[in-house]
Short mmCIF file of C-alpha atoms in Angstrom, two decimals:
data_model
loop_
_atom_site.label_atom_id
_atom_site.label_comp_id
_atom_site.label_asym_id
_atom_site.label_seq_id
_atom_site.Cartn_x
_atom_site.Cartn_y
_atom_site.Cartn_z
CA UNK I 1 6.24 47.13 -138.17
CA UNK I 2 4.87 48.77 -135.06
CA UNK I 3 5.35 52.10 -133.61
CA UNK I 4 6.34 50.88 -130.31
CA UNK I 5 8.97 53.44 -129.79
CA UNK I 6 6.81 56.43 -130.12
CA UNK I 7 6.43 56.54 -126.33
CA UNK I 8 9.97 57.29 -125.89
CA UNK I 9 11.01 60.86 -125.44
CA UNK I 10 11.79 63.20 -128.43
CA UNK I 11 15.36 63.31 -127.49
CA UNK I 12 15.74 59.56 -127.34
CA UNK I 13 13.82 59.06 -130.45
CA UNK I 14 16.15 61.56 -132.09
CA UNK I 15 19.17 59.75 -131.20
CA UNK I 16 17.73 56.43 -132.35
CA UNK I 17 16.96 58.06 -135.67
CA UNK I 18 20.58 59.39 -135.93
CA UNK I 19 21.77 55.90 -135.26
CA UNK I 20 19.79 54.38 -137.88
CA UNK I 21 20.67 57.02 -140.52
CA UNK I 22 24.42 56.50 -139.76
CA UNK I 23 23.84 52.81 -140.48
CA UNK I 24 21.72 53.31 -143.69
CA UNK I 25 24.10 56.14 -145.26
CA UNK I 26 27.66 55.60 -143.88
CA UNK I 27 29.32 57.26 -146.67
CA UNK I 28 26.90 60.26 -147.07
CA UNK I 29 28.51 63.53 -147.77
CA UNK I 30 27.90 66.77 -149.61
CA UNK I 31 26.64 66.17 -153.01
CA UNK I 32 28.01 69.32 -154.58
CA UNK I 33 31.25 69.26 -156.59
CA UNK I 34 33.94 71.77 -155.58
CA UNK I 35 37.59 71.94 -155.05
CA UNK I 36 38.02 75.20 -152.68
CA UNK I 37 35.95 76.86 -150.00
CA UNK I 38 34.85 79.61 -152.53
CA UNK I 39 33.72 77.10 -154.96
CA UNK I 40 31.62 75.43 -152.56
CA UNK I 41 30.24 78.74 -151.37
CA UNK I 42 29.27 79.41 -154.92
CA UNK I 43 27.73 75.97 -155.51
CA UNK I 44 25.77 76.22 -152.36
CA UNK I 45 24.33 79.66 -153.44
CA UNK I 46 23.61 78.23 -156.84
CA UNK I 47 21.71 75.22 -155.29
CA UNK I 48 18.79 77.46 -153.91
CA UNK I 49 15.64 76.46 -155.61
CA UNK I 50 17.71 74.25 -157.66
CA UNK I 51 18.99 70.30 -157.40
CA UNK I 52 22.46 69.50 -156.71
CA UNK I 53 22.53 67.29 -159.85
CA UNK I 54 21.92 70.61 -161.98
CA UNK I 55 24.30 72.68 -160.11
CA UNK I 56 26.98 69.87 -160.78
CA UNK I 57 26.41 70.32 -164.43
CA UNK I 58 26.89 73.78 -164.20
CA UNK I 59 29.94 74.55 -162.09
CA UNK I 60 32.49 72.62 -164.31
CA UNK I 61 32.41 75.25 -166.93
CA UNK I 62 31.80 77.99 -164.21
CA UNK I 63 34.83 77.27 -162.40
CA UNK I 64 36.91 76.58 -165.44
CA UNK I 65 36.15 80.11 -166.49
CA UNK I 66 36.13 81.68 -162.91
CA UNK I 67 38.03 79.57 -160.67
CA UNK I 68 38.50 81.86 -157.53
CA UNK I 69 37.11 84.84 -155.73
CA UNK I 70 39.03 87.53 -157.57
CA UNK I 71 37.99 86.13 -161.11
CA UNK I 72 34.45 85.76 -159.84
CA UNK I 73 34.31 89.28 -158.36
CA UNK I 74 35.63 90.87 -161.56
CA UNK I 75 33.53 88.74 -164.03
CA UNK I 76 31.38 90.17 -166.74
CA UNK I 77 28.05 90.06 -165.09
CA UNK I 78 26.22 89.00 -168.28
CA UNK I 79 28.72 86.07 -169.01
CA UNK I 80 28.30 85.02 -165.29
CA UNK I 81 24.53 84.83 -165.78
CA UNK I 82 24.67 82.87 -168.92
CA UNK I 83 26.86 80.34 -167.28
CA UNK I 84 24.52 79.85 -164.42
CA UNK I 85 21.26 80.53 -166.16
CA UNK I 86 19.82 76.87 -165.89
CA UNK I 87 19.93 76.96 -162.04
CA UNK I 88 17.22 79.42 -161.98
CA UNK I 89 17.09 83.09 -160.48
CA UNK I 90 20.25 83.52 -162.20
CA UNK I 91 20.42 87.20 -162.32
CA UNK I 92 20.05 87.44 -158.23
CA UNK I 93 22.36 84.53 -157.93
CA UNK I 94 24.96 86.20 -160.10
CA UNK I 95 24.71 89.47 -158.03
CA UNK I 96 25.15 87.69 -154.72
CA UNK I 97 28.01 85.53 -156.02
CA UNK I 98 29.88 88.66 -157.13
CA UNK I 99 28.89 90.55 -154.03
CA UNK I 100 30.24 87.85 -151.95
CA UNK I 101 33.38 87.46 -153.64
CA UNK I 102 34.13 91.00 -153.66
CA UNK I 103 33.56 91.29 -149.90
CA UNK I 104 35.75 88.11 -149.48
CA UNK I 105 38.66 90.04 -151.45
CA UNK I 106 38.06 93.35 -149.61
CA UNK I 107 37.36 92.06 -145.97
CA UNK I 108 38.62 88.73 -145.56
CA UNK I 109 42.09 88.84 -147.47
CA UNK I 110 40.59 86.65 -150.32
CA UNK I 111 39.66 83.73 -148.07
CA UNK I 112 35.96 82.51 -147.40
CA UNK I 113 35.52 83.24 -143.59
CA UNK I 114 35.03 80.18 -141.29
CA UNK I 115 32.95 81.79 -138.48
CA UNK I 116 29.30 81.90 -138.78
CA UNK I 117 28.80 85.72 -138.02
CA UNK I 118 31.29 86.60 -140.68
CA UNK I 119 29.83 84.09 -143.23
CA UNK I 120 26.38 85.75 -142.66
CA UNK I 121 27.69 89.05 -143.85
CA UNK I 122 28.14 87.72 -147.27
CA UNK I 123 25.57 88.57 -149.90
CA UNK I 124 23.21 85.49 -150.60
CA UNK I 125 24.46 83.74 -147.64
CA UNK I 126 22.01 82.71 -144.97
CA UNK I 127 22.44 79.98 -142.07
CA UNK I 128 21.96 77.07 -144.63
CA UNK I 129 24.79 78.09 -146.94
CA UNK I 130 26.90 79.10 -143.85
CA UNK I 131 26.27 75.81 -142.31
CA UNK I 132 27.32 73.84 -145.40
CA UNK I 133 30.42 75.87 -146.08
CA UNK I 134 31.65 75.84 -142.51
CA UNK I 135 31.21 72.12 -141.98
CA UNK I 136 32.28 70.87 -145.34
CA UNK I 137 35.09 73.36 -146.21
CA UNK I 138 36.58 73.68 -142.75
CA UNK I 139 35.16 70.66 -140.75
CA UNK I 140 33.59 73.32 -138.25
CA UNK I 141 30.11 72.20 -137.16
CA UNK I 142 28.39 75.13 -135.98
CA UNK I 143 24.61 74.42 -136.69
CA UNK I 144 22.38 72.03 -138.54
CA UNK I 145 21.79 72.51 -142.25
CA UNK I 146 17.96 72.89 -142.85
CA UNK I 147 17.10 72.52 -146.59
CA UNK I 148 13.73 71.27 -147.76
CA UNK I 149 14.34 67.53 -147.24
CA UNK I 150 15.55 68.30 -143.53
CA UNK I 151 12.51 70.65 -143.02
CA UNK I 152 9.99 67.96 -144.21
CA UNK I 153 11.44 64.91 -142.70
CA UNK I 154 12.05 66.37 -139.16
CA UNK I 155 8.54 67.47 -139.19
CA UNK I 156 7.14 63.96 -140.22
CA UNK I 157 9.44 62.47 -137.71
CA UNK I 158 8.03 64.58 -134.93
CA UNK I 159 11.41 66.32 -133.96
CA UNK I 160 10.05 69.79 -134.65
CA UNK I 161 6.66 71.56 -134.95
CA UNK I 162 8.20 74.66 -136.49
CA UNK I 163 8.15 75.58 -140.13
CA UNK I 164 10.66 78.36 -140.02
CA UNK I 165 14.21 77.02 -140.91
CA UNK I 166 16.02 78.82 -138.04
CA UNK I 167 13.46 77.52 -135.51
CA UNK I 168 13.72 74.16 -136.97
CA UNK I 169 17.45 74.23 -136.57
CA UNK I 170 17.13 75.38 -132.99
CA UNK I 171 15.05 72.41 -131.97
CA UNK I 172 17.31 70.06 -133.84
CA UNK I 173 20.50 71.36 -132.15
CA UNK I 174 18.87 70.79 -128.67
CA UNK I 175 18.12 67.16 -129.77
CA UNK I 176 21.26 66.03 -131.38
CA UNK I 177 24.98 66.01 -130.38
CA UNK I 178 26.97 68.84 -131.95
CA UNK I 179 29.46 66.46 -133.73
CA UNK I 180 26.61 64.80 -135.58
CA UNK I 181 24.49 67.97 -136.48
CA UNK I 182 25.77 67.94 -140.21
CA UNK I 183 25.74 64.17 -140.17
CA UNK I 184 21.99 64.34 -139.36
CA UNK I 185 21.71 66.81 -142.29
CA UNK I 186 23.34 64.83 -144.89
CA UNK I 187 21.83 61.55 -143.98
CA UNK I 188 18.28 62.82 -143.85
CA UNK I 189 18.75 64.33 -147.18
CA UNK I 190 19.77 61.05 -148.51
CA UNK I 191 16.77 59.33 -147.06
CA UNK I 192 14.37 62.03 -148.29
CA UNK I 193 15.79 61.30 -151.84
CA UNK I 194 15.67 57.65 -151.68
CA UNK I 195 12.75 56.75 -149.45
CA UNK I 196 10.77 59.53 -147.70
CA UNK I 197 9.87 61.41 -150.88
CA UNK I 198 7.48 64.55 -150.65
CA UNK I 199 4.66 63.19 -152.56
CA UNK I 200 4.80 59.43 -152.19
CA UNK I 201 6.87 58.31 -148.98
CA UNK I 202 7.62 54.74 -148.87
CA UNK I 203 6.73 53.96 -145.25
CA UNK I 204 6.53 50.31 -145.86
CA UNK I 205 10.01 50.15 -146.89
CA UNK I 206 11.33 52.82 -144.23
CA UNK I 207 13.74 51.78 -141.57
CA UNK I 208 12.61 54.76 -139.51
CA UNK I 209 8.87 54.04 -139.66
CA UNK I 210 8.61 52.47 -136.13
CA UNK I 211 9.90 55.83 -134.63
CA UNK I 212 7.93 57.97 -137.05
CA UNK I 213 4.32 59.35 -135.91
CA UNK I 214 3.49 60.21 -139.63
CA UNK I 215 4.26 56.73 -141.07
CA UNK I 216 1.30 55.14 -142.88
CA UNK I 217 1.72 51.28 -142.99
CA UNK I 218 -0.38 48.91 -145.29
CA UNK I 219 -3.26 47.33 -143.55
CA UNK I 220 -3.02 43.53 -143.10
CA UNK I 221 -5.71 42.62 -145.64
CA UNK I 222 -3.65 44.65 -148.26
CA UNK I 223 -0.49 42.94 -147.56
CA UNK I 224 -2.05 39.34 -147.74
CA UNK I 225 -2.70 37.92 -151.17
CA UNK I 226 -5.94 35.84 -151.27
#
């Protein structure tokens, strides 16, 4: 597989990458399990430095005990910590979850706000969490969700030279249509888990290798049996 498309503009390559990702992962969606916007908010806060798989093992018992903002805001802190302990950083996460839910009740009439500016006022909520909640709870695409997979793969693909998530998001927003911002994020996360892994990327089996300046393809003599 040659790297013939690397002469194209970054924007053109970004659009080609997006089209391939859409074909590869047509049903890709948020991996977190939730029923309401506040449950998605809580699950996303829990996902920091933790896998979605682990979060999904924790949230059924958590939401059975505390299903809404009011119950979470008034929960016994120690009980809440014990329920989310296995997600890591559980003390800080419990504090942020309760602080966010208390603010939702007192300032937003018990409803998770939809606008980025309001979401960012909630404890424990930065742009990554705000983008996830806005996009998947309300269908309101306001930015590009930048997690570790999006950061790593966007850099490898040459779509950004930045390392700060906010600056990476800014670059991606310039390259991609707004309607596809979250589609790109979710699809690239799936690709990072399945193909372009952190320690051992499968460049030889990657459908994006011809668009990737970081791709390392096997040499011909390594591919030919003697």
